[in-house]
């Protein structure tokens, strides 16, 4: 795939988002919920935030894509997230998992283990330490930020994609997106992104927006979402 060809395909997917206005159901980080809503609107998709377990499944069933983000988990989050993901799975609606801070505390690690054992995730997007943890590699997570790991991003992205049967995306100075066979490296990182709250959450919303518009092109759709970010 040439650079020009990749850029053309990314542009076509962004056009699809603007054309289709996919509804993206978020069960997301309370710190960044407004940012995620606005960035979803900015790309041309439609956000809905419905974290209550009493309606999360019903809302997921009418969405184009679902975002599960464990940035601010509590004792009731698992039920709402599990119901939404299972409902989306039953309808063939793509689900994105953002495993914020997995490995930082036992609760977050157990929540992710619960979620991946009860639902299939079409996309898993996180930082290098988070996805290294999900791949079974040694990694240090500092709160919700990436810490030290010797793992290579391209290798980790490919391993996570193969392990969970998904498209895996690692965002950082260089972003890596893999479907388990191919790896796309995106050299668009900026150090300022690490100084702004919620850029990862917003990237997940953009990826879900693109996947919701082009569910049969998940690898390219995730690359498009991250490129737009």
Coordinates of C-alpha atoms in Angstrom, one line a residue:
X1 CA 0.0 0.0 0.0
X2 CA 1.5 3.3 -1.1
X3 CA 1.4 6.4 1.1
X4 CA -0.8 8.3 -1.5
X5 CA -3.1 5.3 -1.7
X6 CA -3.5 5.1 2.1
X7 CA -4.2 8.8 2.3
X8 CA -6.9 8.5 -0.4
X9 CA -8.5 5.6 1.4
X10 CA -8.5 7.4 4.8
X11 CA -10.0 10.5 3.1
X12 CA -12.8 8.3 1.6
X13 CA -13.6 6.9 5.0
X14 CA -13.8 10.4 6.5
X15 CA -16.2 11.3 3.7
X16 CA -18.3 8.2 4.6
X17 CA -18.6 9.5 8.2
X18 CA -19.9 12.8 7.0
X19 CA -22.3 11.1 4.6
X20 CA -23.7 8.4 7.0
X21 CA -23.5 10.3 10.4
X22 CA -23.1 7.1 12.4
X23 CA -24.5 7.0 15.9
X24 CA -21.7 6.2 18.4
X25 CA -22.8 5.0 21.8
X26 CA -20.3 5.9 24.5
X27 CA -19.8 4.3 27.9
X28 CA -16.8 6.4 28.6
X29 CA -14.6 8.3 30.9
X30 CA -16.5 10.9 33.0
X31 CA -13.5 13.2 32.8
X32 CA -13.7 13.5 29.0
X33 CA -17.3 12.8 28.1
X34 CA -17.9 16.3 26.8
X35 CA -14.7 16.2 24.7
X36 CA -15.6 12.9 23.3
X37 CA -19.1 14.1 22.3
X38 CA -17.7 17.2 20.6
X39 CA -14.9 15.4 18.7
X40 CA -17.5 12.9 17.5
X41 CA -19.7 15.7 16.3
X42 CA -16.6 17.4 14.7
X43 CA -15.9 14.5 12.4
X44 CA -19.6 14.3 11.3
X45 CA -20.8 11.4 13.5
X46 CA -23.5 11.6 16.2
X47 CA -22.6 10.9 19.9
X48 CA -24.8 9.4 22.6
X49 CA -23.7 8.9 26.2
X50 CA -26.0 6.4 28.0
X51 CA -24.0 4.7 30.8
X52 CA -26.9 3.4 32.8
X53 CA -27.2 -0.4 32.8
X54 CA -31.0 -0.1 32.5
X55 CA -30.7 1.2 28.9
X56 CA -27.1 0.6 27.8
X57 CA -28.1 -2.6 25.8
X58 CA -31.1 -0.9 24.1
X59 CA -29.0 2.1 23.1
X60 CA -26.2 -0.2 21.8
X61 CA -28.7 -2.1 19.7
X62 CA -29.6 1.0 17.6
X63 CA -26.0 2.4 17.4
X64 CA -23.6 2.2 14.5
X65 CA -20.7 1.6 16.9
X66 CA -20.1 1.3 20.7
X67 CA -17.2 2.7 22.7
X68 CA -16.4 0.9 26.0
X69 CA -13.8 3.1 27.9
X70 CA -12.8 2.2 31.5
X71 CA -11.2 5.5 32.3
X72 CA -13.4 6.2 35.4
X73 CA -14.8 2.7 36.4
X74 CA -16.9 2.0 39.4
X75 CA -18.7 -0.9 40.9
X76 CA -21.7 -0.5 38.5
X77 CA -19.7 0.0 35.3
X78 CA -19.1 -3.6 34.5
X79 CA -22.8 -4.5 34.2
X80 CA -23.6 -1.6 31.9
X81 CA -20.6 -2.2 29.7
X82 CA -21.1 -5.9 29.5
X83 CA -24.8 -5.5 28.5
X84 CA -24.0 -2.9 25.9
X85 CA -21.1 -5.0 24.3
X86 CA -23.2 -8.1 24.3
X87 CA -26.2 -6.3 22.7
X88 CA -23.9 -4.9 20.0
X89 CA -22.3 -8.3 19.4
X90 CA -25.8 -9.8 18.9
X91 CA -26.6 -7.2 16.2
X92 CA -23.2 -7.3 14.5
X93 CA -22.5 -3.7 15.6
X94 CA -18.7 -3.0 16.0
X95 CA -17.5 -2.4 19.6
X96 CA -14.3 -0.6 20.5
X97 CA -12.5 -1.2 23.9
X98 CA -10.3 1.5 25.4
X99 CA -8.6 -0.3 28.4
X100 CA -7.6 2.8 30.2
X101 CA -5.1 2.1 33.0
X102 CA -5.4 -1.7 32.7
X103 CA -2.6 -3.2 34.9
X104 CA -2.5 -0.1 37.2
X105 CA -4.8 -1.7 39.8
X106 CA -6.3 -5.2 40.3
X107 CA -9.8 -3.7 39.8
X108 CA -9.1 -2.4 36.3
X109 CA -7.3 -5.6 35.3
X110 CA -10.2 -7.7 36.5
X111 CA -12.7 -5.5 34.8
X112 CA -10.9 -5.9 31.4
X113 CA -10.6 -9.7 32.0
X114 CA -14.4 -9.8 32.7
X115 CA -15.2 -7.7 29.6
X116 CA -13.1 -9.7 27.1
X117 CA -14.5 -13.0 28.5
X118 CA -18.1 -11.8 28.0
X119 CA -17.9 -9.9 24.7
X120 CA -16.0 -9.6 21.5
X121 CA -14.3 -6.3 20.7
X122 CA -13.7 -5.4 17.1
X123 CA -11.1 -2.7 18.0
X124 CA -8.9 -2.3 21.0
X125 CA -7.1 1.1 21.3
X126 CA -4.8 2.2 24.0
X127 CA -1.3 3.3 24.8
X128 CA 1.7 1.0 24.6
X129 CA 1.7 -0.1 28.3
X130 CA -2.0 -0.9 28.2
X131 CA -1.8 -3.0 25.1
X132 CA 1.4 -4.7 26.3
X133 CA -0.4 -5.7 29.4
X134 CA -3.3 -7.1 27.4
X135 CA -0.7 -9.0 25.3
X136 CA 0.8 -10.5 28.4
X137 CA 4.0 -8.5 28.2
X138 CA 5.6 -6.8 31.2
X139 CA 4.6 -3.2 31.4
X140 CA 4.3 -0.4 34.0
X141 CA 1.2 1.7 34.0
X142 CA 1.3 5.0 35.9
X143 CA -2.3 5.8 36.8
X144 CA -3.9 6.0 33.4
X145 CA -0.7 6.9 31.6
X146 CA 1.8 4.7 29.8
X147 CA 4.8 3.7 31.7
X148 CA 8.0 1.7 31.1
X149 CA 8.0 -1.3 28.8
X150 CA 10.6 -2.9 26.6
X151 CA 7.9 -4.1 24.1
X152 CA 7.9 -2.9 20.5
X153 CA 4.7 -1.1 19.5
X154 CA 4.3 -2.9 16.1
X155 CA 4.9 -6.3 17.7
X156 CA 2.4 -5.6 20.5
X157 CA -0.2 -4.3 18.2
X158 CA 0.0 -7.4 16.0
X159 CA 0.0 -9.7 19.1
X160 CA -3.1 -8.0 20.6
X161 CA -4.9 -8.2 17.2
X162 CA -4.1 -11.9 16.9
X163 CA -5.0 -12.7 20.5
X164 CA -8.4 -11.0 20.6
X165 CA -9.3 -11.3 16.9
X166 CA -9.6 -7.6 16.5
X167 CA -7.9 -4.5 15.1
X168 CA -5.4 -3.2 17.6
X169 CA -4.2 0.4 17.8
X170 CA -1.4 1.8 19.9
X171 CA -1.2 5.5 20.0
X172 CA 2.0 7.3 20.9
X173 CA 4.8 9.3 19.2
X174 CA 4.3 6.9 16.3
X175 CA 0.9 5.2 16.1
X176 CA 0.6 1.5 15.1
X177 CA -2.5 -0.1 13.8
X178 CA -2.7 -3.9 13.1
X179 CA -5.3 -6.5 12.1
X180 CA -2.9 -9.3 13.1
X181 CA -1.3 -9.5 9.7
X182 CA -0.6 -6.0 8.5
X183 CA 0.7 -3.1 10.6
X184 CA 0.2 0.5 9.6
X185 CA 2.6 3.1 11.2
X186 CA 1.3 6.7 11.4
X187 CA 4.0 9.3 12.0
X188 CA 1.6 12.1 13.2
X189 CA 2.4 12.2 16.9
X190 CA 2.9 15.5 18.8
X191 CA 4.4 15.9 22.2
X192 CA 1.7 18.3 23.2
X193 CA -0.9 15.5 23.0
X194 CA 0.6 14.1 26.2
X195 CA -0.2 17.5 27.9
X196 CA -3.9 17.5 27.1
X197 CA -6.4 15.5 29.1
X198 CA -8.3 12.8 27.2
X199 CA -6.6 12.7 23.8
X200 CA -6.7 8.9 23.9
X201 CA -10.4 8.9 24.8
X202 CA -11.0 11.3 21.9
X203 CA -9.0 9.2 19.5
X204 CA -11.1 6.2 20.5
X205 CA -14.3 8.2 19.7
X206 CA -12.9 9.1 16.3
X207 CA -11.9 5.5 15.6
X208 CA -15.4 4.3 16.5
X209 CA -17.0 7.0 14.3
X210 CA -15.0 5.8 11.3
X211 CA -15.6 2.1 12.0
X212 CA -19.3 2.8 12.4
X213 CA -19.3 4.3 8.9
X214 CA -17.1 1.7 7.4
X215 CA -17.5 -1.6 9.4
X216 CA -16.1 -3.7 6.6
X217 CA -12.9 -1.7 6.5
X218 CA -11.9 -1.7 10.2
X219 CA -8.1 -1.5 9.7
X220 CA -8.3 1.5 7.5
X221 CA -11.2 3.0 9.6
X222 CA -9.1 2.9 12.7
X223 CA -6.1 4.4 10.9
X224 CA -8.5 7.1 9.6
X225 CA -9.7 7.9 13.1
X226 CA -6.2 8.2 14.5
X227 CA -5.1 10.3 11.6
X228 CA -8.0 12.7 12.1
X229 CA -6.9 13.1 15.7

